[in-house]
Coordinates of C-alpha atoms in Angstrom, one line a residue:
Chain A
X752 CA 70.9 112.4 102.3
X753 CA 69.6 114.7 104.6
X754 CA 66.9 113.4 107.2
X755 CA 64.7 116.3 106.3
X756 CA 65.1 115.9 102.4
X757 CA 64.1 111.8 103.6
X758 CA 61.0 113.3 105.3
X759 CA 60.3 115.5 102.3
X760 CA 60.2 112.9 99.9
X761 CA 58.6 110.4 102.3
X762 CA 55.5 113.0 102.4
X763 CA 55.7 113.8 98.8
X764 CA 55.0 110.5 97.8
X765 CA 52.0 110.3 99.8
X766 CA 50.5 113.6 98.7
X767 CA 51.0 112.1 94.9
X768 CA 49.1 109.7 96.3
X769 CA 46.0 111.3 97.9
X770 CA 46.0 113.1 94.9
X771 CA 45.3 110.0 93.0
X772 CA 43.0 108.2 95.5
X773 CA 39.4 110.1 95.1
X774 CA 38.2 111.5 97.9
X775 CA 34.5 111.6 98.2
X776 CA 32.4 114.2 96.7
X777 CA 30.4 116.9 99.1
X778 CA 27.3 114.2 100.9
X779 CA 28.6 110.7 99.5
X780 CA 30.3 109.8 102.7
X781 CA 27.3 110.1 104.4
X782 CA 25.2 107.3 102.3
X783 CA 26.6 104.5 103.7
X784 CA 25.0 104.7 106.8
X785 CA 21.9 103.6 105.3
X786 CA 23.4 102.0 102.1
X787 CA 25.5 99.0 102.8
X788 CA 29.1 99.7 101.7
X789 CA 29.4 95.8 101.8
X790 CA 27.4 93.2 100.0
X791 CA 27.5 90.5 103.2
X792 CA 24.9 93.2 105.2
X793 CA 21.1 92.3 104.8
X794 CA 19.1 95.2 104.3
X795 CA 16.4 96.7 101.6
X796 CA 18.4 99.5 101.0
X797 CA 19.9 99.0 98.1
X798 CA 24.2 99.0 97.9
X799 CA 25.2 102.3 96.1
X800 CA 29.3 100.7 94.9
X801 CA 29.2 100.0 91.0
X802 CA 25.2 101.0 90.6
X803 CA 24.7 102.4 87.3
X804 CA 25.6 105.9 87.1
X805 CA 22.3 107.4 85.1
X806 CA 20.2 105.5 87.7
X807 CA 21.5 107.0 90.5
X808 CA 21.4 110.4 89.0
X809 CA 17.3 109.5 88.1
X810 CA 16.8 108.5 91.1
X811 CA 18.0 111.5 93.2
X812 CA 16.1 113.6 90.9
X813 CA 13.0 112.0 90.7
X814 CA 12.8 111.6 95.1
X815 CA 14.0 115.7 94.6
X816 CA 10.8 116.3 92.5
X817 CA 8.5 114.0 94.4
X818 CA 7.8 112.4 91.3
X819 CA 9.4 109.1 93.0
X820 CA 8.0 107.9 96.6
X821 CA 10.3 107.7 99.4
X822 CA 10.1 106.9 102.7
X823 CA 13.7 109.2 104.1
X824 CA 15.5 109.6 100.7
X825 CA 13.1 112.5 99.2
X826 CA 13.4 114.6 102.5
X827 CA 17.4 114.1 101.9
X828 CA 17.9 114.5 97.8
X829 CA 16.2 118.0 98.5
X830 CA 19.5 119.2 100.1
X831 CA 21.5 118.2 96.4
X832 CA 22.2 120.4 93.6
X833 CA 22.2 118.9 90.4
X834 CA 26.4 119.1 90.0
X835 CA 26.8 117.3 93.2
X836 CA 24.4 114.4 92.2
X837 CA 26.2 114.0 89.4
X838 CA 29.6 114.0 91.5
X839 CA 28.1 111.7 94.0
X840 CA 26.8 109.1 91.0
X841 CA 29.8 109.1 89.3
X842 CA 32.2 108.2 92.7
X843 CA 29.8 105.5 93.5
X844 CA 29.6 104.0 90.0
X845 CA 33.1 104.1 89.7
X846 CA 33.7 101.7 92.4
X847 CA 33.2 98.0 92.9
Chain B
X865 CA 55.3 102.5 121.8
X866 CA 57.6 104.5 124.0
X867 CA 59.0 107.6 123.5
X868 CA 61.1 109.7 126.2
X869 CA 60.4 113.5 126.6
X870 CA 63.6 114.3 125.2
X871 CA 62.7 112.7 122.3
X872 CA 59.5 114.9 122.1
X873 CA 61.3 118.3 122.5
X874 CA 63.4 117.2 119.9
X875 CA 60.4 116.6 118.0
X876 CA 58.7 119.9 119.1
X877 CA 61.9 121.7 118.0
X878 CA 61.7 119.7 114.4
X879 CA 58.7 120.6 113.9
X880 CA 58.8 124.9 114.8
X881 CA 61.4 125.1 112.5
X882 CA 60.1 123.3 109.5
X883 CA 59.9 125.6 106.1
X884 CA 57.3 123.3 104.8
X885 CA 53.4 123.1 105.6
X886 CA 53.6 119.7 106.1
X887 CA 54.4 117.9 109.4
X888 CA 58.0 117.5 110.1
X889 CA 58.4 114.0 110.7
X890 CA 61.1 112.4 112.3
X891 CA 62.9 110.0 109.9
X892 CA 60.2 110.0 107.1
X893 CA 58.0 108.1 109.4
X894 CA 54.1 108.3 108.8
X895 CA 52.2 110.5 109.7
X896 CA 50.3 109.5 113.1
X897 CA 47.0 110.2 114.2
X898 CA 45.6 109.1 117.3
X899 CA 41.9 108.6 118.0
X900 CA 40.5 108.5 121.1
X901 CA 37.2 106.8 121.8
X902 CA 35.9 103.7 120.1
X903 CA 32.2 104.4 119.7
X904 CA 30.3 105.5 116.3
X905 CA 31.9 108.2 116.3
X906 CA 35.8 107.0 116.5
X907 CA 35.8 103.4 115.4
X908 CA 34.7 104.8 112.0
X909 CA 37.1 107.9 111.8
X910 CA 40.0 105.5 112.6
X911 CA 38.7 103.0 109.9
X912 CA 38.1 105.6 107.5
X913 CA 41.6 107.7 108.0
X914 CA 42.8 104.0 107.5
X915 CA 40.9 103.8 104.0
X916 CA 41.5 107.1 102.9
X917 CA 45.3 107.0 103.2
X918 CA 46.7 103.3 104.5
X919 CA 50.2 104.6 105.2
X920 CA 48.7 107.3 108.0
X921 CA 49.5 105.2 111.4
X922 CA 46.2 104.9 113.0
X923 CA 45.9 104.7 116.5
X924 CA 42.3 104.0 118.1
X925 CA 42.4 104.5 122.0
X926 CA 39.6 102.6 123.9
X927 CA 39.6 101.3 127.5
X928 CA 36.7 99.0 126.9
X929 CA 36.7 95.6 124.6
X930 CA 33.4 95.5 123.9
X931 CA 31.5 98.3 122.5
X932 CA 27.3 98.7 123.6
X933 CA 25.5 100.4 121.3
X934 CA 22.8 102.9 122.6
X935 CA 20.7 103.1 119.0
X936 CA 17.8 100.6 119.7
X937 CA 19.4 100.0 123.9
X938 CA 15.5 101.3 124.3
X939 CA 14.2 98.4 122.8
X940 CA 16.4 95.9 125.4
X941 CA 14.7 98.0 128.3
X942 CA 11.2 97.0 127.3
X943 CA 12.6 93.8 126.9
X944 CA 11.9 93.5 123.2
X945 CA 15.6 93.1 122.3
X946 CA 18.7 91.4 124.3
X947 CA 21.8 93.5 124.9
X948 CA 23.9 91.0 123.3
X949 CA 22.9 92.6 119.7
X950 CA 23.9 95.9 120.9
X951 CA 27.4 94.8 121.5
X952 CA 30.8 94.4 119.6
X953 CA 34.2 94.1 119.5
X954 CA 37.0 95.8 118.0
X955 CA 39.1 92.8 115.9
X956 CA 37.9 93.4 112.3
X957 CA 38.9 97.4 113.4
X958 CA 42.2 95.8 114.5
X959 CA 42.5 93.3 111.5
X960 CA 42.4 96.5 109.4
X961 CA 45.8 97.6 110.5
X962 CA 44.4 100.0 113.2
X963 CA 46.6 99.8 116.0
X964 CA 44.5 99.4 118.9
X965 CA 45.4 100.8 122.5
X966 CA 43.1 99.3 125.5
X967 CA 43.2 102.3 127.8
X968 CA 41.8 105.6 129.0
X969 CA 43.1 108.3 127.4
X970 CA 43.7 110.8 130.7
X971 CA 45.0 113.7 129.3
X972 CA 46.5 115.7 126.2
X973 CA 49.8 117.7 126.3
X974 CA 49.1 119.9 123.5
X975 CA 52.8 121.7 123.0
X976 CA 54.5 118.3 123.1
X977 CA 51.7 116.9 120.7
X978 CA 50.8 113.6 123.4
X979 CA 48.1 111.5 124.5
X980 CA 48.8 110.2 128.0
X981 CA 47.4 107.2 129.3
X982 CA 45.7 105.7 132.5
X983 CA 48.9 103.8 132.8
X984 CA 51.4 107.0 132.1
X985 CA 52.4 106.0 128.8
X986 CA 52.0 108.7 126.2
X987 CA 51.0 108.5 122.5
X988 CA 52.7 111.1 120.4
X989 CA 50.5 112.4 117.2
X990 CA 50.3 114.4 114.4
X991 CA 46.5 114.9 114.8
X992 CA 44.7 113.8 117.6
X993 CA 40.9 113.0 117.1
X994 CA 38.4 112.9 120.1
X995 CA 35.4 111.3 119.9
X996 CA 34.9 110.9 123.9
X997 CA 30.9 110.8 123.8
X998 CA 29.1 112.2 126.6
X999 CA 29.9 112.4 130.5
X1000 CA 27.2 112.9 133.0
X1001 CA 27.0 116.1 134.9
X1002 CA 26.9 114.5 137.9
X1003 CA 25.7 117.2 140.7
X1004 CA 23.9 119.5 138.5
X1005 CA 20.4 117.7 139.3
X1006 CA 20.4 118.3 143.0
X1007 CA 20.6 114.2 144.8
X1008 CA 21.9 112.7 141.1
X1009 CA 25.3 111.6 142.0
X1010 CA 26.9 108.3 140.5
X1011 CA 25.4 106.5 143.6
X1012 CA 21.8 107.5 143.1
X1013 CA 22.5 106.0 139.0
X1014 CA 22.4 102.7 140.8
X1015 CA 18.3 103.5 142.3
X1016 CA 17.4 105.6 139.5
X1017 CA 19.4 104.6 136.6
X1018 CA 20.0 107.0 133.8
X1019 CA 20.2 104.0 131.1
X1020 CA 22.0 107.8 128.4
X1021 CA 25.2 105.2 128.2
X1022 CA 24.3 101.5 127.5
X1023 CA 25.5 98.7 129.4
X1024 CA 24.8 97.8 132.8
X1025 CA 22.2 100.3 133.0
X1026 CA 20.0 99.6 130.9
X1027 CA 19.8 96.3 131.9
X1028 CA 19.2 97.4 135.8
X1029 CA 16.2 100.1 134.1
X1030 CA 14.7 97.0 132.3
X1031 CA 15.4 94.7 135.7
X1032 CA 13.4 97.5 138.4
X1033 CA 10.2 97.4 135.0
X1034 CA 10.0 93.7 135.3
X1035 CA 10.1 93.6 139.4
X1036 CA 7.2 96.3 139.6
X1037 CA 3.8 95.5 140.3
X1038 CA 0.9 96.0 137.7
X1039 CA -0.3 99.3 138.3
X1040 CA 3.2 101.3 139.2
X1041 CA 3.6 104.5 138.4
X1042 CA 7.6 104.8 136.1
X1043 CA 8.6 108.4 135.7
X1044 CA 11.2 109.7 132.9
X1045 CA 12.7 112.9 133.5
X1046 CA 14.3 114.1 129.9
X1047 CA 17.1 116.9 130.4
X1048 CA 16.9 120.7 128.7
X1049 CA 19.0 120.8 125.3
X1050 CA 21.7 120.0 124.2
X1051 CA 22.1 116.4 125.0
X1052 CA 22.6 112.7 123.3
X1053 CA 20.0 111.7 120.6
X1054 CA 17.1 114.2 120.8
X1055 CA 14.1 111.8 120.4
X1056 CA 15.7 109.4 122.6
X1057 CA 13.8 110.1 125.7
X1058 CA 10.3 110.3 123.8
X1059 CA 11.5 106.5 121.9
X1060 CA 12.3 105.5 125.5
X1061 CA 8.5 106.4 126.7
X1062 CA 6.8 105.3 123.8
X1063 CA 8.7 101.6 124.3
X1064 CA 7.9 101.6 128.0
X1065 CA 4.3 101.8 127.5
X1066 CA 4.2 99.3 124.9
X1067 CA 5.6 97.0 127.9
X1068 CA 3.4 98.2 130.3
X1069 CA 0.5 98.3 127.9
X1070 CA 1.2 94.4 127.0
X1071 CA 2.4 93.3 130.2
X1072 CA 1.1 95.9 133.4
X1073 CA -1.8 97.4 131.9
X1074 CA -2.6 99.4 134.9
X1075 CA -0.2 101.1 135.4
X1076 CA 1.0 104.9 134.2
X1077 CA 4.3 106.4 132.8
X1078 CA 4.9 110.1 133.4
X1079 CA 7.5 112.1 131.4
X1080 CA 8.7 114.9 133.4
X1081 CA 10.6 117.4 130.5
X1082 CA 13.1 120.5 130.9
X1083 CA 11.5 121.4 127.3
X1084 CA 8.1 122.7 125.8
X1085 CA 9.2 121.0 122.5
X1086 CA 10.9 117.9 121.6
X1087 CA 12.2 116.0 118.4
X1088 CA 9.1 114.5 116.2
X1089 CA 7.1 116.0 119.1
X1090 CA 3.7 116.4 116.7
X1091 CA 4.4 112.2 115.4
X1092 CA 5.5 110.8 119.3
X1093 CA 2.6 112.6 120.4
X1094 CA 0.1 111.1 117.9
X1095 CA 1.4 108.0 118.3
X1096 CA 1.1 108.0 121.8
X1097 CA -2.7 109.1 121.1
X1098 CA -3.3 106.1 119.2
X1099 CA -1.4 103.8 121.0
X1100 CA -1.3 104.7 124.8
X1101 CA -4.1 106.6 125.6
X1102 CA -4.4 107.4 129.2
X1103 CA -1.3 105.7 130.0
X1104 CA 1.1 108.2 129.0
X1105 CA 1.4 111.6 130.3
X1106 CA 4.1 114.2 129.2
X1107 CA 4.2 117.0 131.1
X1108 CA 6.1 120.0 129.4
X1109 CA 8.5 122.5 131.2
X1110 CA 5.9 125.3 131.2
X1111 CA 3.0 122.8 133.1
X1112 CA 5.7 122.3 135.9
X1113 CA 7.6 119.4 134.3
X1114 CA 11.4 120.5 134.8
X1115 CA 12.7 118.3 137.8
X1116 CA 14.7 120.2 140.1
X1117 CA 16.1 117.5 142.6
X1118 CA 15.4 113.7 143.0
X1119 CA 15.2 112.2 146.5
X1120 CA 17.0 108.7 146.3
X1121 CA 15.4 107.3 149.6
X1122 CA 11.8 107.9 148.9
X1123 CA 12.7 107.3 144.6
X1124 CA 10.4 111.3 144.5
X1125 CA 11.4 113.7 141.7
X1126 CA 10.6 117.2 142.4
X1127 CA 9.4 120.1 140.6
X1128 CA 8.2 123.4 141.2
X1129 CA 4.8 122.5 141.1
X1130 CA 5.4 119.0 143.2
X1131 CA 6.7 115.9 144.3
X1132 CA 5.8 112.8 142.0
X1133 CA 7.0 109.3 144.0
X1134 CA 7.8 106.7 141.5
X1135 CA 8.0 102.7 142.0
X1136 CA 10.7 102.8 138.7
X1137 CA 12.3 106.2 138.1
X1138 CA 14.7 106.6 135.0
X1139 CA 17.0 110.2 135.2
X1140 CA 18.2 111.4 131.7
X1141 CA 20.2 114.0 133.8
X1142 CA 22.1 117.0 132.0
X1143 CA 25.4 116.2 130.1
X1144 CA 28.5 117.5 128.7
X1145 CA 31.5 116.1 126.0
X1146 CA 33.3 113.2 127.7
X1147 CA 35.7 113.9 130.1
X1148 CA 39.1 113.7 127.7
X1149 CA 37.6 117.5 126.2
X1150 CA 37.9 119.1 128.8
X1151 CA 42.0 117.6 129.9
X1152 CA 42.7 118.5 126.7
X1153 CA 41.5 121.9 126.5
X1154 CA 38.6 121.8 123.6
X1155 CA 35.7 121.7 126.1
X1156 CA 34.2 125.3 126.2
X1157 CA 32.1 127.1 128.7
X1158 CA 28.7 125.0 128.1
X1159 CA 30.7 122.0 128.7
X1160 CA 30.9 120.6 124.9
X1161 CA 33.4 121.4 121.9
X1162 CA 33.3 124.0 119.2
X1163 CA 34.4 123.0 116.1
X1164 CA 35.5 124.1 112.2
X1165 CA 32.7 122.9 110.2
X1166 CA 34.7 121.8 107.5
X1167 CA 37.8 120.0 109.3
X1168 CA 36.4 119.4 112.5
X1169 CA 39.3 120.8 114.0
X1170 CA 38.6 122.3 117.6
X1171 CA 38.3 126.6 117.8
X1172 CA 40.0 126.3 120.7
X1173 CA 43.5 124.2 120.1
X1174 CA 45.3 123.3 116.9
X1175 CA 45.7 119.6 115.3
X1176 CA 43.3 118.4 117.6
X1177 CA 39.3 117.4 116.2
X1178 CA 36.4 116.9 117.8
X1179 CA 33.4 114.5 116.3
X1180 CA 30.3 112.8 117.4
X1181 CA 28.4 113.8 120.7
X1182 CA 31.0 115.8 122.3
X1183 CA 31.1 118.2 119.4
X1184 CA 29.2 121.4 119.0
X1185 CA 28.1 120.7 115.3
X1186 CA 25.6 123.2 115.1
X1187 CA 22.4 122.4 113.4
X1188 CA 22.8 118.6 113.4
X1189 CA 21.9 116.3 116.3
X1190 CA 24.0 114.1 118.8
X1191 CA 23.2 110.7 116.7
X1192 CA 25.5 107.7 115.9
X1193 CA 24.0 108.6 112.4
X1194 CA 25.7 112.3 112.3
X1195 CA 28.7 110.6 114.5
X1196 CA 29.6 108.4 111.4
X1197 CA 29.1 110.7 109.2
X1198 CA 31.6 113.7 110.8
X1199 CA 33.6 111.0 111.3
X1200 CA 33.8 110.1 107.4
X1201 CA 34.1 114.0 106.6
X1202 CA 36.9 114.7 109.6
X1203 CA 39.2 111.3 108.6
X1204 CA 38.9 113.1 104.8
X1205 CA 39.4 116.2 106.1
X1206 CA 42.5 114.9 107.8
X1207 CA 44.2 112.6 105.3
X1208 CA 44.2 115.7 103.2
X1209 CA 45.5 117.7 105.5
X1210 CA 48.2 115.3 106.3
X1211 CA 49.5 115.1 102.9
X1212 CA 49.6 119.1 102.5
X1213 CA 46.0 119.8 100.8
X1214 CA 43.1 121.9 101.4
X1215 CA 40.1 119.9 102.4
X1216 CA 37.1 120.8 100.3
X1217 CA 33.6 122.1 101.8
X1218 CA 31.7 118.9 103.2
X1219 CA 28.0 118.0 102.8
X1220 CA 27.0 115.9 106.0
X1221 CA 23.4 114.1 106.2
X1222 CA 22.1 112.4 109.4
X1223 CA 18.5 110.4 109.4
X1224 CA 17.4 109.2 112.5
X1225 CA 14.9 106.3 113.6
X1226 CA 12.5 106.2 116.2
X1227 CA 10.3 103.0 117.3
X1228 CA 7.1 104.2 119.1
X1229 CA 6.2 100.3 118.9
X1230 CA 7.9 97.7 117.6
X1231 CA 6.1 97.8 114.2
X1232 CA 5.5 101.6 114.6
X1233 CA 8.7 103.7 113.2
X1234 CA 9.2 107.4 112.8
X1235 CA 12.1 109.3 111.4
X1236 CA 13.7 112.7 111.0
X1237 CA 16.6 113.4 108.1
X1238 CA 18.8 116.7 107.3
X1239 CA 21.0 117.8 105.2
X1240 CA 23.8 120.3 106.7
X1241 CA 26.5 122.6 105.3
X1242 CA 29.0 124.9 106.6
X1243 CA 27.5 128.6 106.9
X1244 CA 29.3 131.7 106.6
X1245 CA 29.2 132.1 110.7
X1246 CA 31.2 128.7 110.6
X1247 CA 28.6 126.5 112.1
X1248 CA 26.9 123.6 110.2
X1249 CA 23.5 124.8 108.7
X1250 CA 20.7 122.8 107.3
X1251 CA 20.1 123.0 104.0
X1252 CA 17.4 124.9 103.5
X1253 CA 14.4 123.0 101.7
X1254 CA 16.1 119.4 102.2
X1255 CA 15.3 117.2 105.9
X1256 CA 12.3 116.9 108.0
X1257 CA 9.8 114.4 109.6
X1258 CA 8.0 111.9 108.6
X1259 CA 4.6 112.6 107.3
X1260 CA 2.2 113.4 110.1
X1261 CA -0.7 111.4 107.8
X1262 CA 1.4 108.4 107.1
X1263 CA -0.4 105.2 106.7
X1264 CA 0.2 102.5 109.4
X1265 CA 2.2 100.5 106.6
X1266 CA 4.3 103.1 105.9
X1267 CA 5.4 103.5 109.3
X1268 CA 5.7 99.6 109.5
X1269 CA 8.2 99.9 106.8
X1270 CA 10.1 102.7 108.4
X1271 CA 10.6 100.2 112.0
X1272 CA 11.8 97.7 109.3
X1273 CA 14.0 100.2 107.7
X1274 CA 15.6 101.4 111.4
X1275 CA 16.8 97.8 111.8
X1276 CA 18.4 97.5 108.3
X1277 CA 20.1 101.1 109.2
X1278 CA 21.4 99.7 113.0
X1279 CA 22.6 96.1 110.7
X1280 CA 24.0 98.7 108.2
X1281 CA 26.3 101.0 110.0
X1282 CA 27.4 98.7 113.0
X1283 CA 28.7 96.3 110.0
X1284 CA 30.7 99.7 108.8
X1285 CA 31.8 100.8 112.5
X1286 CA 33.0 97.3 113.9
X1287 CA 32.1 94.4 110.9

């Protein structure tokens, strides 16, 4: 076998595989610099990895209306549309 | 790793004659990426490229072992906070399976695709990410040259200076006169200067009541001007004075000898003088080529790939990223959307259209916090954009309990992403 057709497959592989991993949705790599990716960090914001996915969504839509209180996180769900709440929900609930 | 220069023609010629869009690697290897800088801004882009795709081989370049954080250094200068919690190290980065290289990064060979080192070693890559921070323009304040730093410190890259700025405030007499001089746009973490002030004359007001800060600024308008200057209303009447660019507050030189800034309406003679002097992307930018005219980087808003060379990116302060500030917060976060961006890239795909957010925390007293958020996309002119209707201030008619719980919440956020960059 041919070092390029090595190489080829090599890469091919990997593709498969970033095809398969889930990259984040448009905004959800942001969170974590207010929510804690990991459980050991001590903070009142709450962790966003395996919340329930409705109460994310309600909660992004309720700081967007104002009908919830927030101190940062009403000024930021403004800048959401509806699709890419749901996207970002459904990443975060989807992990552990 | 060593690796000859014959070895990288042959490598160069691999790669020009490839059919397919992917990079050419010798033997099936991994793909490499090297990152250079080990601050917000590249510790998390090496950790993330890392998480996105494990068999990428990371490379994180960084001449330092310990990292000093500048988010909350102000706190250390008015001695409400010891630099010891501003500092880390890089083993959990390490421990990751991020190969890490102790050593400046002097200069880029872009044809051959290289990083060389202090030492002469190179570092080939596939993609090269820079996240250098900021340099000092040292010389374009007339009398600020490193030397003068060590008289009037600049405290813009924590460490040793801020300590020395917090040292010369606890040696002065009640009843000094300490003068800030904050640098015209663009520069590292907008409200930082006006955080810096507000802390100062909490110490002096609890400590030196008699004496007076000046702020000499380059700028008729600041970040969370109409909240700082409320604040300072309340809290610091009489003690501190801003004086705007257009009421003569623009310092043109600084006279070491005598510690005088000088304007163009006069000489103000401090006993504790702290320069925020002008600045420009880390020095690696401009060896490599990605540096523009105004000193910093321009940058695709989606990849973070410099405008001005191929496979190499550009995040954090050094970057020209449009409508969002020069924050650790908007550091992390390019850094996320840029290791993305690249692990798709790598593997043949197109990266899709990012959202970034940055919020950013300012202590006007210990218990007293402010903050400004936004939400950015890529605009059609290829710059990041707010989002119209999303981001802004705090409210200007907050009660004190609210912004009590925002100084609580800006020490969950520094807890929060310090345990993602380094923990």
């Amino acid at each position: 076998m041919s070092r390029a057709l090595v190489a080829a497959i090599g890469l091919a592989s990997i593709a498969a595989a970033a095809a398969a991993s889930a990259e984040p949705p448009a905004g959800a790599a942001s969170c974590s610099g207010c929510h804690p990716a990991s459980a050991r960090v001590a903070s009142p914001v709450p962790r966003l990895a395996g919340h329930d996915r409705a109460a994310i969504v309600r909660a992004m839509q309720e700081f967007r209306s104002g009908q919830r209180a927030g101190t940062v996180m009403d000024r930021i769900a403004k800048g959401f549309t509806d699709d890419e709440i749901q996207a970002i929900a459904a990443w975060f609930a989807a992990q552990k | 790793m060593k690796t000859s220069r014959r070895d990288f023609l042959k490598l160069g010629l691999a790669v020009s004659s490839a059919l397919v869009p992917l990079p050419a690697i010798a033997q099936g290897a991994a793909p490499r990426v090297v990152v250079v800088g080990g601050g917000f801004a590249g510790a998390s882009c090496a950790r993330a490229l890392h998480q996105a795709e494990p068999r990428i081989a990371v490379t994180l370049v960084e001449p330092n072992a310990t990292f000093t954080a500048c988010p909350f250094s102000n706190a250390v200068i008015a001695g409400l906070r010891e630099l010891g919690a501003q500092q880390f190290t890089y083993e959990r980065v390490a421990a990751d399976g991020i190969t890490l290289v102790r050593a400046a990064a002097t200069g880029v060979d872009v044809a051959a695709r290289s990083v060389s080192l202090a030492d002469g070693a190179r570092l080939a890559y596939d993609r090269l990410v820079l996240a250098p921070g900021i340099d000092i323009r040292w010389g374009a304040l007339a009398g600020y040259d490193e030397a003068a730093a060590a008289q009037m410190p600049h405290a813009w890259r924590a460490g040793e200076q801020t300590l020395l700025l917090r040292r010369q405030l606890e040696a002065m007499d009640d009843g000094g006169l300490v003068v800030i001089s904050a640098p015209a746009n663009p520069f590292r973490c907008p409200p930082g200067p006006y955080e810096r002030a507000s802390l100062i004359a909490h110490y002096l007001k609890t400590k030196k009541p008699k004496s007076k800060l000046l702020v000499l600024d380059a700028k008729d308008a600041f970040s969370k001007q109409r909240l700082f200057q409320a604040a300072w209303a309340e809290l610091y009447p009489g003690l501190l004075e801003w004086v705007p660019l257009s009421k003569g507050g623009a310092v043109t030189s600084v006279d070491v000898a005598t510690r005088t800034l000088v304007t163009d309406f006069g000489r103000h003679q401090a006993n504790v003088a702290n320069i925020i002097p002008p600045q420009k992307a880390g020095r690696i930018a401009d060896a490599a080529g990605v540096a523009d005219r105004t000193g910093w980087c321009p940058i695709d808003p989606v990849t973070f790939e410099s405008k001005l060379q191929p496979r190499i990116h550009v995040i954090g302060d050094a970057a020209i990223a449009g409508a969002m500030p020069k924050s650790a917060f908007a550091a992390n976060s390019q850094a996320k959307t840029c290791a993305a961006a690249v692990a798709t890239l790598l593997t043949g795909g197109t990266p899709s259209t990012p959202k970034l957010i940055n919020t950013c925390y300012s202590l006007v007293a210990p218990d007293y916090g402010i903050s400004v958020a936004g939400v950015y996309q890529p605009s059609p002119g290829g710059q990041l954009a707010d989002v119209p209707g999303a981001g802004g201030v705090s409210p200007a008619d907050a009660p004190r309990a609210t912004r009590a719980a925002e100084a609580v919440l800006a020490e969950a956020w520094f807890r929060t992403i310090t345990a993602e960059v380094f923990g």
